[in-house]
Tab-separated table of C-alpha atoms in Angstrom:
chain	number	residue	atom	x	y	z
V	2	MET	CA	8.973	-27.674	-1.670
V	3	ARG	CA	12.758	-27.981	-1.581
V	4	LEU	CA	14.712	-24.897	-0.640
V	5	HIS	CA	18.494	-24.556	-0.962
V	6	THR	CA	19.938	-22.272	1.704
V	7	THR	CA	23.110	-21.251	3.466
V	8	ILE	CA	23.316	-21.105	7.255
V	9	HIS	CA	25.384	-18.365	8.880
V	10	THR	CA	26.167	-17.818	12.556
V	11	ALA	CA	27.668	-14.862	14.374
V	12	ARG	CA	27.905	-13.752	17.965
V	13	LEU	CA	26.882	-10.429	19.457
V	14	GLY	CA	28.120	-10.331	23.018
V	15	ALA	CA	27.101	-13.535	24.762
V	16	THR	CA	24.406	-14.414	22.218
V	17	GLU	CA	24.922	-16.389	19.014
V	18	PHE	CA	22.484	-15.735	16.178
V	19	LYS	CA	21.659	-17.890	13.163
V	20	VAL	CA	20.927	-16.237	9.822
V	21	ILE	CA	19.467	-18.189	6.893
V	22	ARG	CA	19.849	-16.989	3.305
V	23	PRO	CA	18.876	-18.532	-0.033
V	24	ALA	CA	21.808	-20.376	-1.584
V	25	ARG	CA	21.242	-18.348	-4.733
V	26	THR	CA	19.730	-14.892	-4.393
V	27	PRO	CA	17.000	-14.375	-7.014
V	28	ALA	CA	18.045	-11.677	-9.464
V	29	ARG	CA	14.511	-10.638	-10.435
V	30	ALA	CA	13.301	-9.468	-7.056
V	31	VAL	CA	13.152	-5.823	-5.974
V	32	LEU	CA	11.845	-4.236	-2.775
V	33	LEU	CA	11.483	-0.463	-2.449
V	34	ASP	CA	10.592	1.850	0.401
V	35	GLY	CA	8.147	4.027	-1.543
V	36	PRO	CA	6.326	7.175	-0.414
V	37	TRP	CA	2.999	5.403	0.207
V	38	TYR	CA	3.692	1.679	0.314
V	39	LEU	CA	6.449	-0.832	0.665
V	40	ASN	CA	6.530	-2.153	-2.888
V	41	GLY	CA	7.948	-5.406	-4.219
V	42	TRP	CA	8.334	-6.756	-7.782
V	43	PHE	CA	9.050	-10.454	-8.415
V	44	ASP	CA	9.167	-12.809	-11.366
V	45	GLN	CA	7.907	-16.387	-10.984
V	46	GLU	CA	11.150	-17.924	-9.754
V	47	ALA	CA	11.816	-15.117	-7.282
V	48	ALA	CA	8.266	-15.328	-5.914
V	49	GLN	CA	8.617	-19.099	-5.452
V	50	ILE	CA	11.932	-18.761	-3.609
V	51	THR	CA	10.563	-15.963	-1.441
V	52	ALA	CA	7.446	-17.987	-0.609
V	53	GLY	CA	9.777	-20.726	0.617
V	54	LEU	CA	11.713	-18.276	2.772
V	55	TRP	CA	8.549	-17.033	4.476
V	56	ALA	CA	7.464	-20.628	5.088
V	57	LEU	CA	10.910	-21.419	6.478
V	58	ALA	CA	10.756	-18.420	8.808
V	59	ALA	CA	7.441	-19.753	10.155
V	60	THR	CA	9.164	-22.980	11.227
V	61	SER	CA	12.433	-21.377	12.406
V	62	PRO	CA	11.587	-19.153	15.377
V	63	ARG	CA	15.224	-18.998	16.531
V	64	SER	CA	16.602	-17.756	13.201
V	65	LEU	CA	16.627	-14.618	11.081
V	66	VAL	CA	15.793	-15.274	7.421
V	67	HIS	CA	17.604	-12.807	5.138
V	68	LEU	CA	16.876	-12.062	1.472
V	69	PRO	CA	19.685	-9.736	0.251
V	70	ILE	CA	18.126	-8.123	-2.821
V	71	ARG	CA	18.706	-4.383	-2.507
V	72	ALA	CA	21.457	-4.456	-5.156
V	73	ASN	CA	18.882	-5.746	-7.689
V	74	ALA	CA	17.177	-2.372	-7.978
V	75	ALA	CA	19.934	-1.013	-10.209
V	76	GLY	CA	19.052	-3.538	-12.935
V	77	GLY	CA	15.356	-3.904	-12.187
V	78	PRO	CA	12.221	-2.684	-13.962
V	79	ASP	CA	11.214	0.973	-14.062
V	80	THR	CA	9.425	1.001	-10.723
V	81	GLY	CA	9.580	4.677	-9.837
V	82	ALA	CA	11.037	6.294	-6.747
V	83	GLY	CA	11.973	4.459	-3.602
V	84	ARG	CA	14.902	3.314	-1.499
V	85	PRO	CA	16.070	-0.261	-2.284
V	86	LEU	CA	15.794	-2.649	0.644
V	87	ASP	CA	16.841	-6.110	1.731
V	88	LEU	CA	14.320	-8.223	3.652
V	89	VAL	CA	14.647	-9.969	7.027
V	90	LEU	CA	11.910	-12.227	8.408
V	91	LEU	CA	11.798	-13.253	12.043
V	92	HIS	CA	9.510	-14.649	14.706
V	93	HIS	CA	8.557	-12.180	17.419
V	94	SER	CA	9.793	-14.551	20.153
V	95	LEU	CA	13.385	-14.044	18.998
V	96	GLN	CA	13.209	-10.450	20.295
V	97	PHE	CA	16.016	-9.310	18.021
V	98	ALA	CA	16.537	-5.541	17.884
V	99	PRO	CA	16.751	-4.443	14.203
V	100	SER	CA	19.135	-1.672	15.269
V	101	ARG	CA	21.751	-4.415	15.836
V	102	TRP	CA	21.410	-5.816	12.323
V	103	LYS	CA	24.261	-3.867	10.706
V	104	GLU	CA	26.727	-5.189	13.284
V	105	LEU	CA	25.425	-8.755	12.986
V	106	ARG	CA	25.412	-8.649	9.182
V	107	GLY	CA	29.022	-7.491	9.150
V	108	ARG	CA	30.102	-10.524	11.178
V	109	LEU	CA	28.515	-13.179	8.965
V	110	GLY	CA	30.888	-15.541	7.192
V	111	PRO	CA	30.325	-17.528	3.977
V	112	GLY	CA	27.981	-19.962	5.696
V	113	ARG	CA	27.382	-23.648	5.123
V	114	PRO	CA	24.906	-25.156	2.631
V	115	ARG	CA	21.704	-26.785	3.801
V	116	THR	CA	18.718	-28.078	1.851
V	117	VAL	CA	15.339	-28.073	3.596
V	118	ASP	CA	12.057	-29.669	2.572
V	119	LEU	CA	8.947	-27.675	3.423
V	120	PRO	CA	5.244	-28.130	2.728
V	121	ALA	CA	4.441	-25.967	-0.285
V	122	PRO	CA	2.315	-22.936	0.656
V	123	ASP	CA	-1.247	-23.554	-0.578
V	124	PRO	CA	-2.798	-20.465	-2.227
V	125	ASP	CA	-6.227	-22.141	-2.003
V	126	ALA	CA	-6.061	-22.558	1.766
V	127	GLU	CA	-8.486	-20.456	3.778
V	128	PRO	CA	-6.594	-18.046	6.050
V	129	ASP	CA	-7.246	-18.177	9.770
V	130	ALA	CA	-8.903	-14.795	10.135
V	131	SER	CA	-10.264	-15.297	13.649
V	132	GLY	CA	-9.758	-12.107	15.579
V	133	LEU	CA	-7.657	-10.556	12.830
V	134	HIS	CA	-9.379	-7.158	13.011
V	135	HIS	CA	-10.154	-7.124	16.730
V	136	ARG	CA	-8.640	-4.120	18.455
V	137	GLU	CA	-6.915	-6.371	20.983
V	138	ASN	CA	-5.423	-8.658	18.336
V	139	ARG	CA	-1.624	-8.597	18.294
V	140	ASP	CA	-1.089	-11.262	15.635
V	141	ARG	CA	-0.091	-8.800	12.934
V	142	PHE	CA	3.259	-8.016	11.364
V	143	ARG	CA	5.320	-5.252	12.853
V	144	GLN	CA	7.896	-3.712	10.591
V	145	GLY	CA	11.004	-1.644	10.929
V	146	ILE	CA	13.633	-0.350	8.513
V	147	HIS	CA	17.256	-0.336	9.607
V	148	SER	CA	20.500	-0.448	7.610
V	149	GLU	CA	18.737	-0.609	4.211
V	150	THR	CA	16.709	-3.611	5.408
V	151	LEU	CA	12.981	-4.159	5.969
V	152	PHE	CA	12.293	-6.235	9.072
V	153	MET	CA	9.011	-8.146	9.146
V	154	THR	CA	8.386	-9.529	12.632
V	155	GLY	CA	5.391	-11.774	13.195
V	156	SER	CA	4.011	-15.050	14.441
V	157	ALA	CA	4.218	-18.436	12.766
V	158	ARG	CA	0.671	-17.911	11.500
V	159	THR	CA	1.338	-14.547	9.894
V	160	LEU	CA	4.571	-15.814	8.316
V	161	ARG	CA	2.721	-18.816	6.822
V	162	GLU	CA	-0.043	-16.604	5.460
V	163	ALA	CA	2.480	-14.247	3.857
V	164	ALA	CA	4.123	-17.285	2.227
V	165	VAL	CA	0.755	-18.037	0.622
V	166	GLN	CA	0.626	-14.544	-0.936
V	167	PHE	CA	3.989	-15.106	-2.617
V	168	ALA	CA	2.995	-18.611	-3.717
V	169	ASP	CA	-0.131	-17.211	-5.352
V	170	LEU	CA	1.940	-14.500	-7.039
V	171	ALA	CA	4.134	-17.230	-8.567
V	172	ARG	CA	1.232	-19.503	-9.529
V	173	THR	CA	-1.300	-16.998	-10.867
V	174	GLY	CA	0.819	-14.084	-12.049
V	175	PRO	CA	2.268	-15.614	-15.239
V	176	GLY	CA	-1.154	-16.679	-16.537
V	177	GLN	CA	-2.695	-13.296	-15.822
V	178	VAL	CA	0.082	-11.527	-17.696
V	179	PHE	CA	-0.057	-13.940	-20.653
V	180	ASN	CA	-3.833	-14.117	-21.010
V	181	HIS	CA	-4.609	-10.474	-20.346
V	182	GLY	CA	-1.881	-8.631	-22.223
V	183	GLY	CA	0.341	-7.616	-19.355
V	184	ARG	CA	-2.474	-7.065	-16.860
V	185	HIS	CA	-1.365	-5.887	-13.424
V	186	PHE	CA	-1.428	-8.742	-10.905
V	187	CYS	CA	-0.624	-8.112	-7.267
V	188	ARG	CA	-0.997	-9.406	-3.744
V	189	SER	CA	-0.364	-7.789	-0.364
V	190	VAL	CA	0.878	-8.626	3.107
V	191	ASP	CA	-1.089	-6.826	5.813
V	192	CYS	CA	0.809	-5.213	8.660
V	193	ASP	CA	0.032	-3.519	11.929
V	194	PRO	CA	-2.359	-0.568	11.396
V	195	GLU	CA	0.437	1.811	12.372
V	196	ASP	CA	2.659	0.445	9.572
V	197	ARG	CA	2.386	0.336	5.783
V	198	ASP	CA	1.266	-2.821	4.016
V	199	LEU	CA	3.646	-4.677	1.720
V	200	HIS	CA	2.396	-4.463	-1.881
V	201	LEU	CA	3.642	-7.276	-4.170
V	202	GLU	CA	3.458	-7.193	-7.963
V	203	TYR	CA	4.214	-9.942	-10.470
V	204	CYS	CA	6.649	-8.631	-13.075
V	205	GLU	CA	7.368	-10.589	-16.261
V	206	GLU	CA	9.498	-8.053	-18.165
V	207	TRP	CA	12.942	-7.261	-16.755
V	208	PRO	CA	15.818	-5.414	-18.433
V	209	ALA	CA	18.276	-7.693	-20.227
């Protein structure tokens, strides 16, 4: 898949960080910090773009991948209560402290365009579940919320598998809604047992 992005760099102290954003932020994407779950609503285009961002994060361990969508909640569907959030994806080896995000975000300039070609996430691929539920397994997402932003920190494997969930949302969601009269269609991204899972719902109807 081809993904159009912008690349931003900023320095905190002696360290320079690279932040990748979509060239065009999808308008029909909302993420809320709800009372029980972290809930997301996406139309087909937004789910496709977001799948690409997760796949890109899996291949970019030295970058933060940022989806700035919290402003979308004001014009989004009636999703109930919850605090609107942006999303940042990053590899655990980067060891970036989310508490520094507000300062880094404030230093980002307009960025430069870059188009990347990625293998399309395959919803039919079998996930590598070896050791996934073993008590010693550490290959699970850890999350944190800082400065109105959800941070999802994981390995290349977990980032790829999350990309598949979004790809399936984009591929299967429209047909389910059309053929079953608006039937609820959702997917989820599993997180560390101490954190809440990320619940994703396909949403066809958005306010004009």
